[in-house]
mmCIF file of C-alpha atoms in Angstrom:
data_model
loop_
_atom_site.group_PDB
_atom_site.id
_atom_site.type_symbol
_atom_site.label_atom_id
_atom_site.label_comp_id
_atom_site.label_asym_id
_atom_site.label_seq_id
_atom_site.Cartn_x
_atom_site.Cartn_y
_atom_site.Cartn_z
ATOM 1 C CA MET A 1 -9.759 7.915 27.992
ATOM 2 C CA LYS A 2 -8.621 10.193 25.175
ATOM 3 C CA ILE A 3 -7.136 8.571 22.074
ATOM 4 C CA GLY A 4 -5.166 10.261 19.303
ATOM 5 C CA ILE A 5 -5.432 8.884 15.771
ATOM 6 C CA LEU A 6 -2.951 9.491 12.971
ATOM 7 C CA THR A 7 -2.688 8.461 9.334
ATOM 8 C CA SER A 8 0.857 8.471 8.042
ATOM 9 C CA GLY A 9 2.757 7.682 4.858
ATOM 10 C CA GLY A 10 1.110 7.309 1.468
ATOM 11 C CA ASP A 11 -2.632 7.857 1.455
ATOM 12 C CA CYS A 12 -4.785 4.816 0.863
ATOM 13 C CA PRO A 13 -8.458 4.053 0.152
ATOM 14 C CA GLY A 14 -10.057 2.949 3.418
ATOM 15 C CA LEU A 15 -8.248 5.235 5.861
ATOM 16 C CA ASN A 16 -11.439 7.101 6.683
ATOM 17 C CA ALA A 17 -13.277 3.836 7.297
ATOM 18 C CA VAL A 18 -10.664 2.907 9.923
ATOM 19 C CA ILE A 19 -11.113 6.256 11.638
ATOM 20 C CA ARG A 20 -14.885 5.846 11.583
ATOM 21 C CA GLY A 21 -14.762 2.290 12.956
ATOM 22 C CA SER A 22 -12.480 3.295 15.823
ATOM 23 C CA VAL A 23 -14.391 6.426 16.778
ATOM 24 C CA LEU A 24 -17.866 4.880 16.633
ATOM 25 C CA LYS A 25 -16.908 1.831 18.709
ATOM 26 C CA GLY A 26 -14.807 3.848 21.121
ATOM 27 C CA ILE A 27 -17.605 6.302 21.820
ATOM 28 C CA ALA A 28 -20.522 3.859 21.775
ATOM 29 C CA ILE A 29 -18.945 1.058 23.828
ATOM 30 C CA HIS A 30 -16.286 2.696 25.978
ATOM 31 C CA GLY A 31 -17.213 6.377 26.177
ATOM 32 C CA GLN A 32 -13.797 7.393 24.849
ATOM 33 C CA GLU A 33 -12.781 10.756 23.409
ATOM 34 C CA PHE A 34 -10.864 11.158 20.175
ATOM 35 C CA VAL A 35 -8.541 13.667 18.568
ATOM 36 C CA GLY A 36 -6.788 13.438 15.249
ATOM 37 C CA PHE A 37 -3.179 14.386 14.634
ATOM 38 C CA ARG A 38 -2.947 16.503 11.494
ATOM 39 C CA ASP A 39 -0.731 15.166 8.709
ATOM 40 C CA GLY A 40 0.577 12.030 10.348
ATOM 41 C CA TRP A 41 3.686 12.140 12.510
ATOM 42 C CA ARG A 42 4.054 15.870 11.839
ATOM 43 C CA GLY A 43 0.994 16.501 13.963
ATOM 44 C CA VAL A 44 2.358 14.243 16.691
ATOM 45 C CA VAL A 45 5.745 16.003 16.759
ATOM 46 C CA GLU A 46 4.149 19.459 16.766
ATOM 47 C CA GLY A 47 1.142 18.643 18.952
ATOM 48 C CA ASP A 48 -1.211 19.722 16.149
ATOM 49 C CA VAL A 49 -4.594 18.069 16.742
ATOM 50 C CA ILE A 50 -8.283 18.417 15.976
ATOM 51 C CA ASP A 51 -11.217 17.007 17.924
ATOM 52 C CA ILE A 52 -13.041 14.067 16.323
ATOM 53 C CA PRO A 53 -16.635 14.025 17.557
ATOM 54 C CA ARG A 54 -19.064 11.376 16.333
ATOM 55 C CA THR A 55 -20.590 13.837 13.866
ATOM 56 C CA MET A 56 -17.231 14.245 12.122
ATOM 57 C CA VAL A 57 -17.067 10.599 11.030
ATOM 58 C CA ARG A 58 -20.605 10.467 9.685
ATOM 59 C CA GLY A 59 -20.602 8.948 6.176
ATOM 60 C CA ILE A 60 -16.829 9.023 5.691
ATOM 61 C CA ALA A 61 -16.313 5.273 5.112
ATOM 62 C CA LYS A 62 -16.932 5.737 1.397
ATOM 63 C CA GLN A 63 -14.504 8.652 1.042
ATOM 64 C CA GLY A 64 -11.015 8.133 -0.319
ATOM 65 C CA GLY A 65 -7.944 9.757 1.185
ATOM 66 C CA THR A 66 -7.902 10.771 4.836
ATOM 67 C CA ILE A 67 -9.784 13.516 6.666
ATOM 68 C CA LEU A 68 -6.750 13.951 8.941
ATOM 69 C CA GLY A 69 -4.201 14.511 6.196
ATOM 70 C CA THR A 70 -0.934 12.613 5.949
ATOM 71 C CA SER A 71 2.779 13.118 5.410
ATOM 72 C CA ARG A 72 6.006 11.133 5.347
ATOM 73 C CA THR A 73 7.392 12.926 8.397
ATOM 74 C CA ASN A 74 9.962 11.011 10.441
ATOM 75 C CA PRO A 75 8.971 11.532 14.114
ATOM 76 C CA PHE A 76 12.599 11.256 15.217
ATOM 77 C CA GLU A 77 13.744 14.185 13.082
ATOM 78 C CA ASN A 78 13.007 17.915 12.892
ATOM 79 C CA GLY A 79 12.705 18.452 16.628
ATOM 80 C CA GLY A 80 10.800 15.240 17.346
ATOM 81 C CA GLY A 81 11.576 12.224 19.496
ATOM 82 C CA PRO A 82 9.912 10.374 22.392
ATOM 83 C CA ASP A 83 10.363 13.126 24.991
ATOM 84 C CA VAL A 84 8.819 15.796 22.777
ATOM 85 C CA ILE A 85 5.880 13.567 21.857
ATOM 86 C CA LYS A 86 5.278 12.533 25.477
ATOM 87 C CA ALA A 87 5.186 16.203 26.496
ATOM 88 C CA HIS A 88 2.569 16.991 23.819
ATOM 89 C CA MET A 89 0.451 13.995 24.863
ATOM 90 C CA GLU A 90 0.530 15.068 28.518
ATOM 91 C CA ARG A 91 -0.330 18.664 27.631
ATOM 92 C CA LEU A 92 -3.256 17.549 25.453
ATOM 93 C CA GLY A 93 -4.428 14.813 27.831
ATOM 94 C CA ILE A 94 -3.948 12.085 25.231
ATOM 95 C CA ASP A 95 -3.608 8.627 26.785
ATOM 96 C CA ALA A 96 -2.801 6.515 23.724
ATOM 97 C CA ILE A 97 -2.216 6.662 19.977
ATOM 98 C CA ILE A 98 -3.659 4.606 17.129
ATOM 99 C CA ALA A 99 -1.132 4.779 14.285
ATOM 100 C CA ILE A 100 -2.525 3.851 10.877
ATOM 101 C CA GLY A 101 0.192 3.262 8.331
ATOM 102 C CA GLY A 102 2.530 0.965 6.482
ATOM 103 C CA GLU A 103 6.042 -0.299 7.074
ATOM 104 C CA GLY A 104 7.640 3.084 7.760
ATOM 105 C CA THR A 105 4.850 4.221 10.068
ATOM 106 C CA LEU A 106 4.825 0.986 12.060
ATOM 107 C CA ALA A 107 8.622 0.935 12.340
ATOM 108 C CA ALA A 108 8.485 4.426 13.864
ATOM 109 C CA ALA A 109 5.626 3.327 16.123
ATOM 110 C CA LYS A 110 7.708 0.393 17.377
ATOM 111 C CA ARG A 111 10.640 2.659 18.272
ATOM 112 C CA LEU A 112 8.327 5.022 20.130
ATOM 113 C CA THR A 113 6.617 2.148 21.936
ATOM 114 C CA ASP A 114 10.015 0.833 22.991
ATOM 115 C CA ALA A 115 10.639 4.305 24.437
ATOM 116 C CA GLY A 116 7.528 4.023 26.602
ATOM 117 C CA LEU A 117 4.693 5.512 24.519
ATOM 118 C CA LYS A 118 1.315 3.771 24.383
ATOM 119 C CA ILE A 119 0.733 3.011 20.713
ATOM 120 C CA VAL A 120 -1.195 0.394 18.728
ATOM 121 C CA GLY A 121 -1.059 0.027 14.960
ATOM 122 C CA VAL A 122 -3.383 -0.550 12.034
ATOM 123 C CA PRO A 123 -1.690 -1.840 8.846
ATOM 124 C CA LYS A 124 -2.213 0.286 5.779
ATOM 125 C CA THR A 125 -0.607 -0.237 2.403
ATOM 126 C CA VAL A 126 -1.858 -0.697 -1.131
ATOM 127 C CA ASP A 127 1.232 -2.872 -1.689
ATOM 128 C CA ASN A 128 -0.056 -5.704 0.564
ATOM 129 C CA ASP A 129 3.540 -6.335 1.663
ATOM 130 C CA LEU A 130 3.187 -6.684 5.458
ATOM 131 C CA ASP A 131 3.878 -10.307 6.338
ATOM 132 C CA ALA A 132 1.874 -10.423 9.579
ATOM 133 C CA THR A 133 -1.506 -9.861 7.899
ATOM 134 C CA ASP A 134 -3.128 -11.773 5.071
ATOM 135 C CA TYR A 135 -4.400 -8.586 3.416
ATOM 136 C CA THR A 136 -4.132 -4.873 4.009
ATOM 137 C CA PHE A 137 -6.975 -2.509 3.220
ATOM 138 C CA GLY A 138 -6.334 -0.412 0.121
ATOM 139 C CA PHE A 139 -4.901 -3.341 -1.810
ATOM 140 C CA ASP A 140 -8.230 -4.504 -3.214
ATOM 141 C CA THR A 141 -9.054 -0.965 -4.348
ATOM 142 C CA ALA A 142 -5.648 -0.509 -5.971
ATOM 143 C CA VAL A 143 -6.051 -3.787 -7.867
ATOM 144 C CA GLN A 144 -9.532 -2.783 -9.025
ATOM 145 C CA ILE A 145 -8.312 0.611 -10.243
ATOM 146 C CA ALA A 146 -5.297 -0.928 -11.979
ATOM 147 C CA THR A 147 -7.432 -3.605 -13.640
ATOM 148 C CA GLU A 148 -9.871 -1.049 -15.006
ATOM 149 C CA ALA A 149 -7.017 1.091 -16.345
ATOM 150 C CA ILE A 150 -5.314 -1.905 -17.958
ATOM 151 C CA ASP A 151 -8.604 -2.951 -19.565
ATOM 152 C CA ARG A 152 -8.699 0.489 -21.170
ATOM 153 C CA LEU A 153 -5.096 0.179 -22.352
ATOM 154 C CA ARG A 154 -5.947 -3.126 -23.982
ATOM 155 C CA THR A 155 -8.646 -1.611 -26.194
ATOM 156 C CA THR A 156 -6.435 1.162 -27.515
ATOM 157 C CA GLY A 157 -3.571 -1.296 -27.943
ATOM 158 C CA GLU A 158 -5.756 -3.582 -30.018
ATOM 159 C CA SER A 159 -6.944 -0.687 -32.173
ATOM 160 C CA HIS A 160 -3.368 0.236 -33.106
ATOM 161 C CA HIS A 161 -1.845 -3.280 -32.927
ATOM 162 C CA ARG A 162 0.581 -1.996 -30.309
ATOM 163 C CA CYS A 163 2.281 -3.568 -27.338
ATOM 164 C CA MET A 164 1.084 -1.821 -24.181
ATOM 165 C CA ILE A 165 3.041 -1.786 -20.925
ATOM 166 C CA ALA A 166 1.268 -0.840 -17.699
ATOM 167 C CA GLU A 167 3.408 -0.049 -14.662
ATOM 168 C CA VAL A 168 1.734 -0.488 -11.292
ATOM 169 C CA MET A 169 2.759 0.226 -7.699
ATOM 170 C CA GLY A 170 3.972 -2.322 -5.168
ATOM 171 C CA ARG A 171 7.473 -1.222 -4.154
ATOM 172 C CA HIS A 172 9.481 -4.422 -3.608
ATOM 173 C CA VAL A 173 6.615 -6.896 -4.010
ATOM 174 C CA GLY A 174 4.453 -7.846 -6.959
ATOM 175 C CA TRP A 175 1.003 -8.388 -5.477
ATOM 176 C CA ILE A 176 -0.747 -5.574 -7.369
ATOM 177 C CA ALA A 177 0.913 -6.580 -10.638
ATOM 178 C CA LEU A 178 0.057 -10.247 -10.147
ATOM 179 C CA HIS A 179 -3.603 -9.704 -9.313
ATOM 180 C CA ALA A 180 -4.280 -6.910 -11.811
ATOM 181 C CA GLY A 181 -2.302 -8.712 -14.506
ATOM 182 C CA MET A 182 -4.235 -11.950 -14.066
ATOM 183 C CA ALA A 183 -7.550 -10.100 -13.921
ATOM 184 C CA ALA A 184 -6.784 -8.165 -17.126
ATOM 185 C CA GLY A 185 -5.374 -11.156 -19.013
ATOM 186 C CA ALA A 186 -1.812 -9.839 -19.379
ATOM 187 C CA HIS A 187 0.564 -11.700 -21.692
ATOM 188 C CA ALA A 188 3.445 -11.088 -19.244
ATOM 189 C CA ILE A 189 3.567 -10.081 -15.593
ATOM 190 C CA LEU A 190 6.901 -8.785 -14.302
ATOM 191 C CA ILE A 191 7.417 -8.628 -10.540
ATOM 192 C CA PRO A 192 10.352 -7.964 -8.182
ATOM 193 C CA GLU A 193 10.340 -11.543 -6.873
ATOM 194 C CA GLN A 194 11.115 -12.987 -10.314
ATOM 195 C CA LYS A 195 14.059 -12.117 -12.534
ATOM 196 C CA ALA A 196 13.364 -12.091 -16.268
ATOM 197 C CA SER A 197 15.597 -11.252 -19.200
ATOM 198 C CA ILE A 198 14.743 -8.846 -21.978
ATOM 199 C CA GLU A 199 14.945 -11.858 -24.293
ATOM 200 C CA GLN A 200 12.272 -13.714 -22.328
ATOM 201 C CA ILE A 201 10.020 -10.659 -22.173
ATOM 202 C CA THR A 202 10.274 -10.051 -25.914
ATOM 203 C CA GLU A 203 9.567 -13.740 -26.554
ATOM 204 C CA TRP A 204 6.294 -13.462 -24.614
ATOM 205 C CA VAL A 205 5.439 -10.287 -26.530
ATOM 206 C CA LYS A 206 6.155 -11.858 -29.930
ATOM 207 C CA GLU A 207 4.156 -14.988 -29.104
ATOM 208 C CA ALA A 208 1.090 -12.885 -28.354
ATOM 209 C CA HIS A 209 1.629 -10.704 -31.427
ATOM 210 C CA ASP A 210 2.053 -13.710 -33.694
ATOM 211 C CA ARG A 211 -1.382 -14.935 -32.599
ATOM 212 C CA GLY A 212 -2.879 -11.633 -33.717
ATOM 213 C CA ARG A 213 -3.074 -10.150 -30.241
ATOM 214 C CA ALA A 214 -1.955 -6.724 -29.044
ATOM 215 C CA PRO A 215 0.627 -7.729 -26.402
ATOM 216 C CA LEU A 216 -0.106 -6.527 -22.884
ATOM 217 C CA VAL A 217 2.654 -6.391 -20.264
ATOM 218 C CA VAL A 218 2.057 -5.522 -16.597
ATOM 219 C CA VAL A 219 5.165 -4.573 -14.648
ATOM 220 C CA ALA A 220 5.574 -3.763 -10.965
ATOM 221 C CA GLU A 221 7.544 -0.585 -10.226
ATOM 222 C CA GLY A 222 10.126 -2.628 -8.294
ATOM 223 C CA PHE A 223 10.808 -5.162 -11.068
ATOM 224 C CA VAL A 224 14.515 -5.734 -11.686
ATOM 225 C CA PRO A 225 15.446 -7.180 -15.115
ATOM 226 C CA ASP A 226 18.313 -9.641 -14.956
ATOM 227 C CA HIS A 227 20.737 -7.077 -16.397
ATOM 228 C CA MET A 228 20.083 -4.647 -13.502
ATOM 229 C CA GLU A 229 21.231 -4.882 -9.889
ATOM 230 C CA SER A 230 18.504 -2.823 -8.210
ATOM 231 C CA PRO A 231 15.053 -1.352 -9.005
ATOM 232 C CA HIS A 232 14.867 1.675 -11.265
ATOM 233 C CA SER A 233 14.776 4.850 -9.194
ATOM 234 C CA GLU A 234 15.408 8.405 -10.386
ATOM 235 C CA ARG A 235 13.766 10.374 -7.578
ATOM 236 C CA GLY A 236 16.081 9.872 -4.634
ATOM 237 C CA LEU A 237 15.066 8.728 -1.156
ATOM 238 C CA ASP A 238 12.033 9.376 1.025
ATOM 239 C CA THR A 239 12.219 10.633 4.613
ATOM 240 C CA PHE A 240 12.741 7.077 5.882
ATOM 241 C CA GLY A 241 15.696 6.545 3.544
ATOM 242 C CA ARG A 242 13.878 4.312 1.080
ATOM 243 C CA PRO A 243 14.279 4.775 -2.701
ATOM 244 C CA ARG A 244 11.350 6.295 -4.565
ATOM 245 C CA LEU A 245 10.624 3.765 -7.288
ATOM 246 C CA GLY A 246 9.016 4.210 -10.688
ATOM 247 C CA GLY A 247 9.798 4.428 -14.385
ATOM 248 C CA ILE A 248 10.824 0.874 -15.281
ATOM 249 C CA ALA A 249 8.053 0.739 -17.923
ATOM 250 C CA ASP A 250 9.674 3.648 -19.753
ATOM 251 C CA GLN A 251 12.946 1.719 -19.748
ATOM 252 C CA LEU A 252 11.374 -1.451 -21.110
ATOM 253 C CA ALA A 253 9.242 0.065 -23.893
ATOM 254 C CA PRO A 254 12.045 1.158 -26.271
ATOM 255 C CA GLU A 255 13.910 -2.122 -25.680
ATOM 256 C CA ILE A 256 10.867 -4.185 -26.605
ATOM 257 C CA GLU A 257 10.122 -2.054 -29.651
ATOM 258 C CA ALA A 258 13.725 -2.225 -30.870
ATOM 259 C CA ARG A 259 13.894 -6.005 -30.474
ATOM 260 C CA THR A 260 10.450 -6.890 -31.877
ATOM 261 C CA GLY A 261 9.614 -4.097 -34.306
ATOM 262 C CA ILE A 262 6.239 -3.777 -32.561
ATOM 263 C CA GLU A 263 5.212 -0.240 -31.672
ATOM 264 C CA THR A 264 5.271 -0.134 -27.864
ATOM 265 C CA ARG A 265 3.789 2.353 -25.431
ATOM 266 C CA ALA A 266 4.266 2.597 -21.662
ATOM 267 C CA THR A 267 1.778 3.944 -19.131
ATOM 268 C CA ILE A 268 2.692 4.498 -15.488
ATOM 269 C CA LEU A 269 -0.493 4.382 -13.416
ATOM 270 C CA GLY A 270 1.168 5.907 -10.355
ATOM 271 C CA HIS A 271 -0.930 7.657 -7.753
ATOM 272 C CA ILE A 272 -4.212 7.006 -9.539
ATOM 273 C CA GLN A 273 -4.074 3.633 -7.752
ATOM 274 C CA ARG A 274 -4.331 5.374 -4.373
ATOM 275 C CA GLY A 275 -7.201 7.677 -5.255
ATOM 276 C CA GLY A 276 -10.961 7.494 -5.300
ATOM 277 C CA VAL A 277 -13.472 5.603 -3.219
ATOM 278 C CA PRO A 278 -12.525 2.289 -1.568
ATOM 279 C CA THR A 279 -14.133 -0.953 -2.701
ATOM 280 C CA ALA A 280 -16.758 -2.598 -0.519
ATOM 281 C CA TYR A 281 -14.176 -5.183 0.595
ATOM 282 C CA ASP A 282 -11.748 -2.492 1.729
ATOM 283 C CA ARG A 283 -14.479 -0.537 3.534
ATOM 284 C CA VAL A 284 -15.465 -3.613 5.532
ATOM 285 C CA LEU A 285 -11.887 -4.680 6.290
ATOM 286 C CA ALA A 286 -10.847 -1.160 7.286
ATOM 287 C CA THR A 287 -13.876 -0.760 9.550
ATOM 288 C CA ARG A 288 -13.185 -4.083 11.277
ATOM 289 C CA LEU A 289 -9.522 -3.201 11.797
ATOM 290 C CA GLY A 290 -10.463 0.191 13.226
ATOM 291 C CA MET A 291 -12.859 -1.408 15.686
ATOM 292 C CA ALA A 292 -10.276 -4.040 16.644
ATOM 293 C CA ALA A 293 -7.735 -1.293 17.340
ATOM 294 C CA ILE A 294 -10.048 -0.052 20.106
ATOM 295 C CA ASP A 295 -9.932 -3.518 21.653
ATOM 296 C CA SER A 296 -6.128 -3.280 21.585
ATOM 297 C CA VAL A 297 -6.245 0.050 23.407
ATOM 298 C CA VAL A 298 -8.734 -1.124 26.034
ATOM 299 C CA GLU A 299 -6.707 -4.279 26.662
ATOM 300 C CA GLY A 300 -3.417 -2.345 26.808
ATOM 301 C CA ARG A 301 -1.836 -4.238 23.915
ATOM 302 C CA TRP A 302 0.825 -1.571 23.337
ATOM 303 C CA GLY A 303 3.315 -2.311 20.599
ATOM 304 C CA THR A 304 0.907 -4.500 18.663
ATOM 305 C CA MET A 305 -0.851 -4.285 15.329
ATOM 306 C CA VAL A 306 -4.275 -5.610 14.348
ATOM 307 C CA ALA A 307 -4.102 -8.088 11.482
ATOM 308 C CA LEU A 308 -6.318 -10.198 9.243
ATOM 309 C CA LYS A 309 -5.781 -13.953 9.550
ATOM 310 C CA GLY A 310 -8.141 -15.784 7.223
ATOM 311 C CA THR A 311 -11.409 -13.998 7.993
ATOM 312 C CA ASP A 312 -10.591 -13.249 11.639
ATOM 313 C CA ILE A 313 -8.923 -10.209 13.181
ATOM 314 C CA SER A 314 -5.946 -10.935 15.423
ATOM 315 C CA HIS A 315 -3.261 -8.963 17.289
ATOM 316 C CA VAL A 316 0.450 -9.308 16.487
ATOM 317 C CA GLY A 317 3.551 -7.565 17.798
ATOM 318 C CA PHE A 318 5.205 -4.835 15.759
ATOM 319 C CA GLU A 319 8.343 -6.965 15.547
ATOM 320 C CA GLU A 320 6.352 -9.706 13.769
ATOM 321 C CA ALA A 321 4.748 -7.181 11.440
ATOM 322 C CA LEU A 322 8.138 -5.720 10.514
ATOM 323 C CA GLY A 323 10.146 -8.926 10.409
ATOM 324 C CA LYS A 324 10.014 -9.407 6.647
ATOM 325 C CA LEU A 325 8.120 -8.426 3.522
ATOM 326 C CA LYS A 326 5.256 -10.600 2.351
ATOM 327 C CA THR A 327 6.419 -11.494 -1.132
ATOM 328 C CA VAL A 328 4.653 -13.333 -3.931
ATOM 329 C CA PRO A 329 5.427 -17.056 -3.438
ATOM 330 C CA GLN A 330 6.809 -19.105 -6.302
ATOM 331 C CA HIS A 331 3.670 -21.202 -6.729
ATOM 332 C CA ARG A 332 1.520 -18.104 -7.245
ATOM 333 C CA TYR A 333 3.821 -16.838 -9.984
ATOM 334 C CA ASP A 334 4.022 -20.277 -11.610
ATOM 335 C CA GLU A 335 0.235 -20.356 -11.619
ATOM 336 C CA ALA A 336 0.067 -17.045 -13.464
ATOM 337 C CA SER A 337 2.940 -17.741 -15.866
ATOM 338 C CA VAL A 338 0.973 -20.560 -17.541
ATOM 339 C CA LEU A 339 -1.036 -17.730 -19.126
ATOM 340 C CA PHE A 340 1.960 -15.755 -20.478
ATOM 341 C CA GLY A 341 2.769 -15.313 -24.143
#
């Protein structure tokens, strides 16, 4: 059996560990062959592949990024579609596809599966926003990177008695902000799931400042203050029609400074959260998910995604994975908000 692997959407620490886990188990246990589609769905649409022998995955679990490359290509546009992809798979002798990606990737995989292609999914997103899995690989690494960066912002903020705002990724959920903010001891954590007024934010900032602290605010890129209707987005839409978020910290900083008189600086961490080597947790989780994806292929579980439930790996349908976002529940935010101000 020949299996094609693709990594699509935003890159993520742990992608290479998934590839390694799938290839090693597939070869050692089932005698399978593997090819990789270059640059995500682009490689699938164009039939652009490379062979993945066992030697190619040697030692790659610790590497960030993806050895296959990635893109945000929509497989239904630019000459793509089920018929084109099926023709490439037949020409190349590829029997099935393992699609490693987030919401956009898995939504495309579901449409293609519905059209008759043999595809299984592996959830990938630093945002941790897929409801059908307890955690996604890449999230732990992103939180660790964000926490370290925020720790550094705190020291310079304290030196200058400034208020520091750190903007983290997460799209429409606040998991990275919540975890990194709690870990770094933020005086306010602002997430998409919770509205907050400028007045409330400045109150938290002043409370910390009045105690002699340099106020530290962590904000998720998708946070919507109560005077705004939608998340701040200046960069248009991606190929799947979703807004590219980012920049809310730059909007908040002058407001806070004007209202409090405290010098305020904003730092947008951006893609630094996706880079570098994955944490040990993410390497293990990604490897386990990659190995489980081989089980899905062998068992013919087309249209399903491997998922983490507690400490066990399970298999869920794409429709369950895409049904809704996994948002931060109220009790988790209430738990963190005790520490604000």
